[in-house]
């Protein structure tokens, strides 16, 4: 067992051994924080009279044990059962307990009550004297020297009555319940007015703890653990540097800024309610809490080891993350976790492999990894993860991943990604202004910048999945930061997170023979298990991201295997499919969507559906991750799909029969109809597109409660069919497994199915344009046609900026209700921009960096078009100095960032930040005197 030390080197009470299995750690620590230290004794004795008085007062259960020898644990168990009690009842119980305790204490003849009056002060003074003596000793102690444990100060401390010495290393660990009971016992003799105050405080603390149960652990995982690890790394790096040149007897400064920061965060972590096992594992080897004796023996070795870990940036060797699921992880949880895992696996070289231990051999050893770490998926009270590979020797590192997009966030933490709003990249200060006064006090540190030494940044991304939104940990009615470009989206983007994870784990080294360099913010990695470029939207991976994507790559085809797709009205997508038809007769409540491009037809009494059936010798080809359904063929689903079925109750007659022809998917096709489905839920439909042939229409079946799966180079149209179920059939309608069918309301008999019909977009358009001093201005004229999907990337030399103006702007729709759409990305080309539409756009748009990325999407019969002028911005055009990226004012210019005239100071009182808001005025002007008012935000760079 390892003892802890306080700031002066004296070993303190062993808190890491407290257990939380029997009650809420949060409630325990709330009591520890709320009630004064003197009520927490060092012995386990208790007054029988107080115990039985409390037994008569506090609520009991049928499970109570009447064993007198267990009275301490029994009292604590009663306290434990109070978790979740309404505050008014808790107040009453605690007040009653206070009166009972006071009455019991009046009957006692000993002088324990004097402890609260003088003994604590005596102990504190004695301890201070002993600690000062130890501090003086350590200033000059040589190697192997130990302090005199029998000095006058230490003997005085030891003799202080009824309080166990904090330096005694033989203390046995006290369980949390024992500690609570002993604390109640210590209250004996307390004056009633103070008892009333203490119990009321405890009641409020318990009530607050029960109300906060769903928030704090998640917040801790999102900020506090990550913050602790980073603070610890900074402290260990400082110690490592110290030991490189330290002479004999020299000791590092335990009160340096790094050590003080670590101490403050560690204390908050110890009070956070983290389970004792996880807390002990996390604090193991903390340079601020090991005893001097232990530090002398192992510190140099542990620091050296951790320096190597810091140098590796917590990477997972080979990009391999072994993992296990605890029993608490349900099948639905696993689906959401796998969905996040497969997103990383599709666009990086990261691979998640099940961890196991057979005999004495672990998965890590079989794979030849240089560590024994693995992820252990648990169900916590929130979403949380440690940052990077902790390189634990055993036990795995816990991750409460939640599922889906949140799990992407947590897995990115496990892979080493920090929060984006803490990025040390200077671009962060050009994009947001943090309002620390609006952040809950416990979470202010989650908005402070990380050090550039401990956190590598490849660029700031306001839209990152790792970025908090403006309401995260905000005080009621406030926002934690102001977006200086409020029109830009905040949070949810995967692109740069995956790019950083890939580069951090050197995925490009797995493709050393790849012939291309991936440019324009692209990156080289494993894409669908093959080496290739991942590009920003619209660029062609086959060109190394140097050309616009304007045609399918050679050899692209639909996956092999046995399955069927819904047929469209033009037939099947290629000759590898065979057409089939099924006709159902029913009671007369069938319907179809207004937009209907599927094969077959739907009337009130008849539904005719057509299928494109594929059959090949191999069913082992895996589709890329996505969210859609197909029809089953050949008795089993392709890899990555889950089977399901839908049973219809048809009503054929002598005059109208159910029928089928051609090749059919799996099912039962007699007087009733049953379809067998295969459904994938392995990606994010609106984030990552499938790479399928895009020059002929085809259809997929839409998953319930999901958007249509994106397909590169295609536009999508949603069709639907409602099929009635007859009450006359002997077969009951039914569904099972993972299927796409839904009811529009609980009362209806009809089964509804939605289909995603994909139509080729016109992609033979767009360009990559370079602007420089020799070609300082260009004009772009868009085509005018239906189903356009055109991209333009305009590039200036690094460090330069671009100015965009529209001389003609006709994009169908109106702001907020666009039919067609022009997206303008003016920060980073992989970062989502603003979506424009309407009959005019008069504002000038200035790029933040050296690129502007345009995407024009038109649908149906469209007359949308634009003409744009893009020119290089010179220093004379700016209201600030380009040399320091706008951190100082440069000239008497009265224009905003988009060259609109500034408002007068008297006209900006309506803005979120203005000179009239005194508490924010000075903070937003720090280090930057160029703040031209603009409607909506008040100040802009």
Coordinates of C-alpha atoms in Angstrom, one line a residue, residues 49-563:
X49 CA -26.0 5.0 23.2
X50 CA -25.6 7.2 20.2
X51 CA -25.8 4.3 17.8
X52 CA -29.1 3.0 19.2
X53 CA -30.6 6.5 19.4
X54 CA -29.8 6.9 15.7
X55 CA -31.2 3.4 15.0
X56 CA -34.5 4.6 16.5
X57 CA -34.4 7.8 14.5
X58 CA -33.1 7.0 11.0
X59 CA -35.2 4.8 8.6
X60 CA -34.5 1.1 8.6
X61 CA -35.1 -1.7 6.2
X62 CA -36.1 -5.4 6.6
X63 CA -32.6 -6.3 5.7
X64 CA -31.1 -4.7 8.8
X65 CA -28.8 -6.9 10.9
X66 CA -29.3 -6.6 14.7
X67 CA -25.7 -7.8 15.4
X68 CA -24.3 -5.4 18.0
X69 CA -20.8 -6.0 16.8
X70 CA -21.6 -4.5 13.4
X71 CA -23.1 -1.3 14.7
X72 CA -20.6 1.0 12.9
X73 CA -21.2 -0.6 9.5
X74 CA -24.9 -0.7 10.2
X75 CA -25.1 3.0 10.9
X76 CA -23.1 3.7 7.8
X77 CA -25.4 1.5 5.8
X78 CA -28.3 3.5 7.0
X79 CA -26.5 6.7 6.0
X80 CA -25.9 5.0 2.6
X81 CA -29.6 4.3 2.1
X82 CA -30.3 8.1 2.3
X83 CA -28.9 8.6 -1.2
X84 CA -31.6 10.1 -3.3
X85 CA -33.8 11.1 -0.4
X86 CA -35.8 14.3 -1.2
X87 CA -34.2 17.3 0.4
X88 CA -37.2 18.2 2.6
X89 CA -37.1 14.7 4.1
X90 CA -33.3 14.7 4.4
X91 CA -33.6 18.0 6.3
X92 CA -36.0 16.5 8.7
X93 CA -34.0 13.3 9.2
X94 CA -30.8 15.2 9.8
X95 CA -32.4 17.6 12.2
X96 CA -33.8 14.7 14.1
X97 CA -30.5 13.0 14.2
X98 CA -28.8 16.2 15.4
X99 CA -31.2 16.4 18.4
X100 CA -30.7 12.7 19.2
X101 CA -27.0 13.1 19.1
X102 CA -27.1 16.1 21.3
X103 CA -29.4 14.3 23.8
X104 CA -27.1 11.3 23.8
X105 CA -24.0 13.5 24.4
X106 CA -25.6 15.2 27.4
X107 CA -25.8 11.9 29.1
X108 CA -22.1 11.0 28.7
X109 CA -19.7 11.8 31.5
X110 CA -16.5 11.8 29.6
X111 CA -14.9 15.0 28.2
X112 CA -14.9 14.1 24.5
X113 CA -16.8 17.3 23.8
X114 CA -13.8 19.4 24.6
X115 CA -12.1 18.0 21.5
X116 CA -14.1 20.3 19.3
X117 CA -13.0 23.3 21.5
X118 CA -9.3 22.9 21.8
X119 CA -7.8 19.6 20.8
X120 CA -8.0 20.2 17.1
X121 CA -6.2 23.5 17.4
X122 CA -3.5 21.8 19.6
X123 CA -3.1 19.0 17.0
X124 CA -2.8 21.5 14.1
X125 CA -0.2 23.5 15.8
X126 CA 1.8 20.4 16.7
X127 CA 1.6 19.1 13.2
X128 CA 2.7 22.5 11.7
X129 CA 5.7 22.5 14.0
X130 CA 6.6 18.9 12.9
X131 CA 6.2 19.7 9.2
X132 CA 8.4 22.8 9.5
X133 CA 11.1 20.7 11.1
X134 CA 10.9 18.2 8.3
X135 CA 11.0 20.9 5.6
X136 CA 14.2 22.3 7.1
X137 CA 15.7 18.8 7.3
X138 CA 15.0 18.1 3.6
X139 CA 16.6 21.3 2.5
X140 CA 20.1 20.0 3.4
X141 CA 19.7 16.3 3.8
X142 CA 22.2 14.2 1.9
X143 CA 21.6 10.8 0.2
X144 CA 20.4 8.1 2.6
X145 CA 19.7 10.6 5.4
X146 CA 16.3 10.3 7.1
X147 CA 14.7 12.7 9.6
X148 CA 14.7 12.0 13.4
X149 CA 11.3 10.4 14.2
X150 CA 11.9 11.0 17.9
X151 CA 12.6 14.7 17.9
X152 CA 10.8 16.9 20.3
X153 CA 8.4 18.1 17.7
X154 CA 7.6 14.6 16.4
X155 CA 7.2 13.3 20.0
X156 CA 4.9 16.2 20.8
X157 CA 2.8 15.5 17.7
X158 CA 2.6 11.8 18.6
X159 CA 1.5 12.5 22.2
X160 CA -1.3 14.8 21.1
X161 CA -4.3 12.9 22.7
X162 CA -6.9 11.0 20.8
X163 CA -5.6 11.8 17.4
X164 CA -3.6 9.2 15.5
X165 CA -0.3 10.5 14.0
X166 CA -0.6 11.2 10.3
X167 CA 3.0 10.0 9.8
X168 CA 2.1 6.5 11.0
X169 CA 2.5 4.3 7.9
X170 CA 0.8 1.3 9.5
X171 CA -2.7 2.7 9.4
X172 CA -5.1 0.2 8.1
X173 CA -7.4 1.4 5.3
X174 CA -10.8 2.5 6.4
X175 CA -13.8 1.8 4.2
X176 CA -16.0 4.6 3.2
X177 CA -18.9 3.3 5.3
X178 CA -16.7 2.9 8.4
X179 CA -15.4 6.5 7.9
X180 CA -18.9 7.9 7.7
X181 CA -20.0 6.1 10.8
X182 CA -16.9 7.1 12.7
X183 CA -17.5 10.7 11.6
X184 CA -21.0 10.6 13.0
X185 CA -19.5 9.2 16.3
X186 CA -17.1 12.1 16.4
X187 CA -20.0 14.6 16.5
X188 CA -20.8 13.5 20.1
X189 CA -20.6 16.6 22.3
X190 CA -21.0 19.2 19.6
X191 CA -23.1 22.1 20.7
X192 CA -26.7 21.9 19.3
X193 CA -26.5 25.1 17.2
X194 CA -23.4 23.8 15.5
X195 CA -24.9 20.3 15.1
X196 CA -27.9 21.8 13.4
X197 CA -25.7 23.8 10.9
X198 CA -23.6 20.7 10.2
X199 CA -26.5 18.4 9.6
X200 CA -28.2 20.9 7.4
X201 CA -25.1 21.3 5.3
X202 CA -24.8 17.6 5.0
X203 CA -28.4 17.3 3.9
X204 CA -27.9 19.8 1.2
X205 CA -24.6 18.2 0.1
X206 CA -26.3 14.8 -0.1
X207 CA -29.2 16.1 -2.0
X208 CA -26.9 18.0 -4.4
X209 CA -24.8 14.9 -4.9
X210 CA -27.8 12.8 -5.8
X211 CA -29.0 15.4 -8.2
X212 CA -25.6 15.7 -9.9
X213 CA -25.1 12.0 -10.4
X214 CA -25.7 12.1 -14.1
X215 CA -23.3 15.0 -14.8
X216 CA -20.1 15.1 -12.8
X217 CA -18.5 11.8 -13.8
X218 CA -19.0 12.6 -17.5
X219 CA -17.6 16.1 -17.0
X220 CA -14.7 14.6 -15.0
X221 CA -13.9 12.3 -17.9
X222 CA -14.3 15.1 -20.4
X223 CA -12.0 17.5 -18.5
X224 CA -10.6 16.5 -15.1
X225 CA -8.9 13.2 -15.9
X226 CA -7.5 14.7 -19.1
X227 CA -6.4 17.8 -17.2
X228 CA -4.7 15.7 -14.5
X229 CA -2.8 13.6 -17.0
X230 CA -1.5 16.7 -18.9
X231 CA -0.6 18.4 -15.6
X232 CA 1.2 15.3 -14.5
X233 CA 3.1 15.0 -17.7
X234 CA 4.2 18.7 -17.4
X235 CA 5.4 18.0 -13.8
X236 CA 7.2 14.9 -14.8
X237 CA 8.9 16.6 -17.7
X238 CA 10.1 19.3 -15.3
X239 CA 11.4 16.6 -12.9
X240 CA 13.1 14.8 -15.7
X241 CA 14.9 18.0 -16.7
X242 CA 15.9 18.6 -13.1
X243 CA 17.5 15.1 -12.7
X244 CA 19.6 15.5 -15.8
X245 CA 21.8 17.9 -13.9
X246 CA 21.0 17.5 -10.2
X247 CA 23.9 16.9 -7.9
X248 CA 23.9 14.6 -4.9
X249 CA 21.4 15.6 -2.2
X250 CA 19.7 18.0 -4.5
X251 CA 15.9 17.8 -4.5
X252 CA 13.5 19.4 -7.0
X253 CA 11.2 22.3 -6.1
X254 CA 8.0 20.8 -4.9
X255 CA 6.3 24.2 -5.1
X256 CA 7.1 25.0 -8.7
X257 CA 4.3 26.2 -10.9
X258 CA 4.0 22.8 -12.5
X259 CA 3.9 20.9 -9.2
X260 CA 1.4 23.4 -7.6
X261 CA -0.8 23.0 -10.7
X262 CA -0.6 19.2 -10.4
X263 CA -1.4 19.4 -6.7
X264 CA -4.5 21.6 -7.3
X265 CA -5.9 19.3 -10.0
X266 CA -5.1 16.1 -8.0
X267 CA -7.1 17.4 -5.1
X268 CA -10.1 18.1 -7.3
X269 CA -9.7 14.6 -8.8
X270 CA -9.6 13.0 -5.4
X271 CA -12.9 14.8 -4.6
X272 CA -14.6 14.0 -7.9
X273 CA -16.2 10.7 -6.9
X274 CA -14.0 8.6 -9.2
X275 CA -14.1 4.9 -8.1
X276 CA -11.3 4.2 -5.7
X277 CA -9.7 1.5 -7.9
X278 CA -9.5 3.8 -10.9
X279 CA -8.3 6.7 -8.7
X280 CA -5.6 4.6 -7.2
X281 CA -4.4 3.4 -10.7
X282 CA -4.4 6.9 -12.0
X283 CA -2.5 8.3 -9.0
X284 CA 0.0 5.5 -8.9
X285 CA 3.5 7.0 -9.2
X286 CA 2.3 10.6 -9.0
X287 CA 5.5 12.6 -8.3
X288 CA 3.7 14.8 -5.9
X289 CA 2.3 12.2 -3.5
X290 CA 4.8 9.4 -3.2
X291 CA 6.8 9.5 0.1
X292 CA 10.4 10.7 0.0
X293 CA 11.6 7.2 0.7
X294 CA 9.8 5.8 -2.3
X295 CA 10.8 8.8 -4.3
X296 CA 14.4 8.2 -3.5
X297 CA 14.2 4.6 -4.6
X298 CA 12.0 4.7 -7.7
X299 CA 11.6 8.3 -8.8
X300 CA 14.5 8.4 -11.2
X301 CA 13.4 5.2 -12.8
X302 CA 9.7 6.2 -13.1
X303 CA 10.5 9.6 -14.5
X304 CA 12.8 8.1 -17.1
X305 CA 10.1 5.7 -18.1
X306 CA 7.4 8.4 -18.3
X307 CA 9.7 10.6 -20.4
X308 CA 9.7 8.0 -23.1
X309 CA 5.9 7.8 -22.9
X310 CA 5.6 11.6 -23.3
X311 CA 8.0 11.5 -26.2
X312 CA 5.7 9.0 -27.9
X313 CA 2.7 11.2 -27.4
X314 CA 0.7 8.4 -25.8
X315 CA 0.5 6.6 -29.2
X316 CA -0.7 3.1 -29.6
X317 CA 2.0 0.9 -31.1
X318 CA 1.2 0.1 -34.7
X319 CA -2.1 1.8 -34.4
X320 CA -3.5 -1.3 -32.6
X321 CA -6.0 -0.8 -29.7
X322 CA -6.9 -4.1 -27.9
X323 CA -10.2 -3.8 -26.1
X324 CA -12.6 -5.7 -23.8
X325 CA -16.3 -5.1 -23.0
X326 CA -17.4 -5.5 -19.4
X327 CA -20.6 -7.4 -18.7
X328 CA -22.5 -4.1 -18.4
X329 CA -22.1 -3.3 -22.1
X330 CA -25.3 -4.4 -23.9
X331 CA -25.7 -5.5 -27.5
X332 CA -27.1 -2.0 -28.3
X333 CA -24.1 -0.4 -26.6
X334 CA -21.8 -2.6 -28.6
X335 CA -23.4 -1.5 -31.9
X336 CA -22.9 2.1 -31.1
X337 CA -19.3 1.5 -30.1
X338 CA -18.5 -0.5 -33.2
X339 CA -20.0 2.2 -35.3
X340 CA -17.5 4.7 -33.9
X341 CA -14.6 2.2 -34.2
X342 CA -15.3 1.4 -37.8
X343 CA -15.3 5.1 -38.6
X344 CA -11.7 5.3 -37.4
X345 CA -10.8 2.0 -39.2
X346 CA -12.2 3.2 -42.5
X347 CA -10.2 6.5 -42.7
X348 CA -7.1 5.7 -40.6
X349 CA -4.8 2.7 -40.0
X350 CA -6.2 2.4 -36.4
X351 CA -7.4 -1.1 -35.7
X352 CA -9.4 -2.2 -32.7
X353 CA -8.9 -5.9 -31.7
X354 CA -10.5 -7.9 -28.9
X355 CA -8.2 -8.4 -26.0
X356 CA -7.9 -11.8 -24.2
X357 CA -5.5 -13.6 -22.0
X358 CA -5.0 -17.3 -22.7
X359 CA -3.1 -19.0 -19.9
X360 CA -0.4 -16.4 -19.3
X361 CA -0.3 -15.0 -22.9
X362 CA -2.1 -11.7 -23.6
X363 CA -3.2 -10.4 -27.0
X364 CA -0.6 -7.7 -26.7
X365 CA 2.2 -10.3 -26.3
X366 CA 0.9 -12.3 -29.3
X367 CA 0.9 -9.1 -31.4
X368 CA 4.4 -8.2 -30.2
X369 CA 3.3 -4.8 -28.7
X370 CA 5.6 -3.0 -26.4
X371 CA 2.9 -2.4 -23.7
X372 CA 0.1 -4.3 -22.0
X373 CA -2.5 -1.5 -22.3
X374 CA -6.0 -2.1 -23.6
X375 CA -9.3 -0.3 -23.5
X376 CA -11.9 -1.5 -21.0
X377 CA -15.4 -0.4 -22.0
X378 CA -17.6 0.3 -19.0
X379 CA -20.9 2.0 -18.3
X380 CA -20.2 5.1 -16.3
X381 CA -22.5 7.9 -15.2
X382 CA -21.3 9.9 -18.1
X383 CA -19.0 9.7 -21.2
X384 CA -15.3 9.7 -20.3
X385 CA -11.9 8.5 -21.4
X386 CA -8.3 8.9 -20.5
X387 CA -6.1 10.7 -23.0
X388 CA -3.8 8.5 -25.0
X389 CA -2.2 5.2 -24.1
X390 CA -1.5 5.1 -20.4
X391 CA 0.8 2.0 -20.9
X392 CA -0.7 0.4 -17.8
X393 CA 0.9 -2.9 -16.8
X394 CA -2.5 -4.6 -16.0
X395 CA -6.2 -4.0 -15.7
X396 CA -6.8 -2.0 -18.8
X397 CA -7.8 1.7 -19.0
X398 CA -11.5 2.4 -18.5
X399 CA -13.5 4.2 -21.1
X400 CA -17.1 5.1 -20.8
X401 CA -17.7 5.6 -24.5
X402 CA -21.4 6.0 -24.6
X403 CA -22.1 5.4 -28.3
X404 CA -22.2 6.8 -31.8
X405 CA -20.8 10.3 -32.3
X406 CA -20.0 10.7 -28.6
X407 CA -18.0 7.5 -28.8
X408 CA -16.0 9.0 -31.7
X409 CA -15.1 11.8 -29.3
X410 CA -14.1 9.5 -26.5
X411 CA -12.1 7.1 -28.7
X412 CA -10.3 10.2 -30.1
X413 CA -9.3 11.0 -26.5
X414 CA -8.1 7.4 -26.0
X415 CA -6.0 7.9 -29.2
X416 CA -4.4 11.1 -27.8
X417 CA -6.6 13.9 -28.9
X418 CA -7.2 16.8 -26.5
X419 CA -10.1 19.2 -26.5
X420 CA -10.0 21.6 -29.4
X421 CA -11.1 24.6 -27.4
X422 CA -7.8 24.2 -25.4
X423 CA -5.7 24.1 -28.5
X424 CA -2.4 26.1 -28.1
X425 CA -2.7 27.0 -31.8
X426 CA -2.8 30.8 -32.2
X427 CA -5.6 30.6 -34.7
X428 CA -7.9 29.8 -31.8
X429 CA -7.7 33.3 -30.6
X430 CA -8.7 34.6 -34.0
X431 CA -11.9 32.5 -33.9
X432 CA -13.3 32.6 -30.4
X433 CA -13.2 34.7 -27.2
X434 CA -13.5 32.7 -24.0
X435 CA -15.7 34.2 -21.3
X436 CA -14.3 32.7 -18.2
X437 CA -16.8 34.5 -16.0
X438 CA -19.6 32.5 -17.6
X439 CA -18.0 29.0 -16.9
X440 CA -18.8 26.9 -13.9
X441 CA -15.9 27.4 -11.5
X442 CA -15.0 23.7 -11.4
X443 CA -14.5 23.6 -15.2
X444 CA -12.7 26.8 -16.0
X445 CA -9.5 24.8 -16.5
X446 CA -11.2 22.9 -19.4
X447 CA -11.2 26.1 -21.4
X448 CA -7.6 27.1 -20.7
X449 CA -5.0 26.6 -23.3
X450 CA -2.8 23.5 -23.2
X451 CA 0.9 24.1 -23.4
X452 CA 2.5 23.8 -26.8
X453 CA 5.1 21.5 -25.3
X454 CA 2.6 18.9 -24.2
X455 CA 0.0 19.2 -27.0
X456 CA 0.8 19.1 -30.7
X457 CA -1.6 21.1 -32.9
X458 CA -1.8 20.8 -36.7
X459 CA -4.3 23.6 -36.9
X460 CA -7.4 24.9 -35.1
X461 CA -10.8 23.6 -36.1
X462 CA -13.9 25.3 -34.6
X463 CA -16.1 22.5 -36.1
X464 CA -14.1 19.6 -34.6
X465 CA -15.9 16.7 -32.9
X466 CA -13.4 17.5 -30.0
X467 CA -14.6 21.1 -29.6
X468 CA -17.0 22.1 -26.8
X469 CA -20.1 24.0 -27.8
X470 CA -20.9 27.4 -26.3
X471 CA -23.2 25.9 -23.6
X472 CA -20.8 23.2 -22.2
X473 CA -20.3 23.9 -18.5
X474 CA -21.8 27.3 -18.9
X475 CA -23.6 29.1 -16.0
X476 CA -27.3 29.4 -16.5
X477 CA -28.3 31.7 -19.4
X478 CA -24.7 32.3 -20.4
X479 CA -22.2 31.2 -23.1
X480 CA -18.7 30.0 -22.4
X481 CA -17.2 31.6 -25.5
X482 CA -18.2 33.9 -28.3
X483 CA -17.6 32.9 -31.9
X484 CA -16.0 35.8 -33.7
X485 CA -17.5 34.3 -36.9
X486 CA -21.0 33.4 -35.6
X487 CA -22.2 32.0 -38.9
X488 CA -19.7 29.1 -38.8
X489 CA -20.8 25.7 -37.4
X490 CA -19.3 24.6 -34.1
X491 CA -18.5 21.0 -33.2
X492 CA -19.2 17.7 -35.0
X493 CA -16.6 17.5 -37.8
X494 CA -14.5 14.4 -38.0
X495 CA -12.1 15.3 -40.8
X496 CA -9.2 16.9 -39.0
X497 CA -9.5 14.7 -36.0
X498 CA -9.0 11.6 -38.2
X499 CA -6.2 13.4 -40.0
X500 CA -4.4 14.2 -36.8
X501 CA -4.9 10.6 -35.4
X502 CA -3.6 9.2 -38.7
X503 CA -0.5 11.4 -38.7
X504 CA 0.1 10.9 -35.0
X505 CA 0.2 7.2 -35.4
X506 CA 2.3 7.4 -38.6
X507 CA -0.2 5.6 -40.8
X508 CA 1.6 7.0 -43.8
X509 CA 4.6 4.7 -42.9
X510 CA 2.4 1.7 -43.8
X511 CA 2.2 3.0 -47.4
X512 CA 5.9 3.8 -48.2
X513 CA 5.4 2.5 -51.8
X514 CA 2.4 4.7 -52.5
X515 CA 3.3 6.7 -55.6
X516 CA 1.5 10.0 -54.7
X517 CA 1.7 12.8 -52.2
X518 CA -1.6 13.8 -50.7
X519 CA -1.9 17.6 -51.0
X520 CA -4.4 20.3 -50.1
X521 CA -4.9 19.1 -46.5
X522 CA -5.3 15.5 -47.7
X523 CA -3.5 12.7 -45.9
X524 CA -2.1 9.3 -46.7
X525 CA -3.4 6.4 -44.8
X526 CA -5.3 3.1 -45.1
X527 CA -8.7 3.8 -46.7
X528 CA -11.0 0.8 -46.6
X529 CA -7.9 -1.3 -45.9
X530 CA -6.0 0.0 -48.9
X531 CA -3.3 2.7 -49.1
X532 CA -4.8 5.9 -50.5
X533 CA -5.4 9.6 -50.0
X534 CA -8.2 11.0 -47.9
X535 CA -9.2 14.3 -49.4
X536 CA -11.3 17.3 -48.5
X537 CA -14.7 17.2 -50.2
X538 CA -14.7 17.4 -54.0
X539 CA -11.0 16.4 -54.6
X540 CA -10.0 13.2 -56.2
X541 CA -8.0 10.8 -54.1
X542 CA -6.6 9.1 -57.2
X543 CA -4.8 12.4 -58.1
X544 CA -3.3 12.9 -54.7
X545 CA -6.0 15.5 -53.9
X546 CA -4.6 17.7 -56.7
X547 CA -7.6 17.6 -59.0
X548 CA -11.4 17.9 -58.7
X549 CA -13.2 14.6 -58.5
X550 CA -15.0 14.4 -61.9
X551 CA -15.3 10.7 -62.7
X552 CA -15.4 7.3 -61.0
X553 CA -12.0 5.6 -60.6
X554 CA -11.3 2.8 -63.0
X555 CA -12.5 -0.6 -61.8
X556 CA -15.0 0.6 -59.3
X557 CA -18.0 -1.8 -58.9
X558 CA -20.7 -2.9 -56.5
X559 CA -19.4 -5.4 -53.8
X560 CA -19.4 -9.1 -54.7
X561 CA -21.7 -11.5 -52.8
X562 CA -25.3 -12.5 -52.6
X563 CA -27.9 -9.7 -52.0

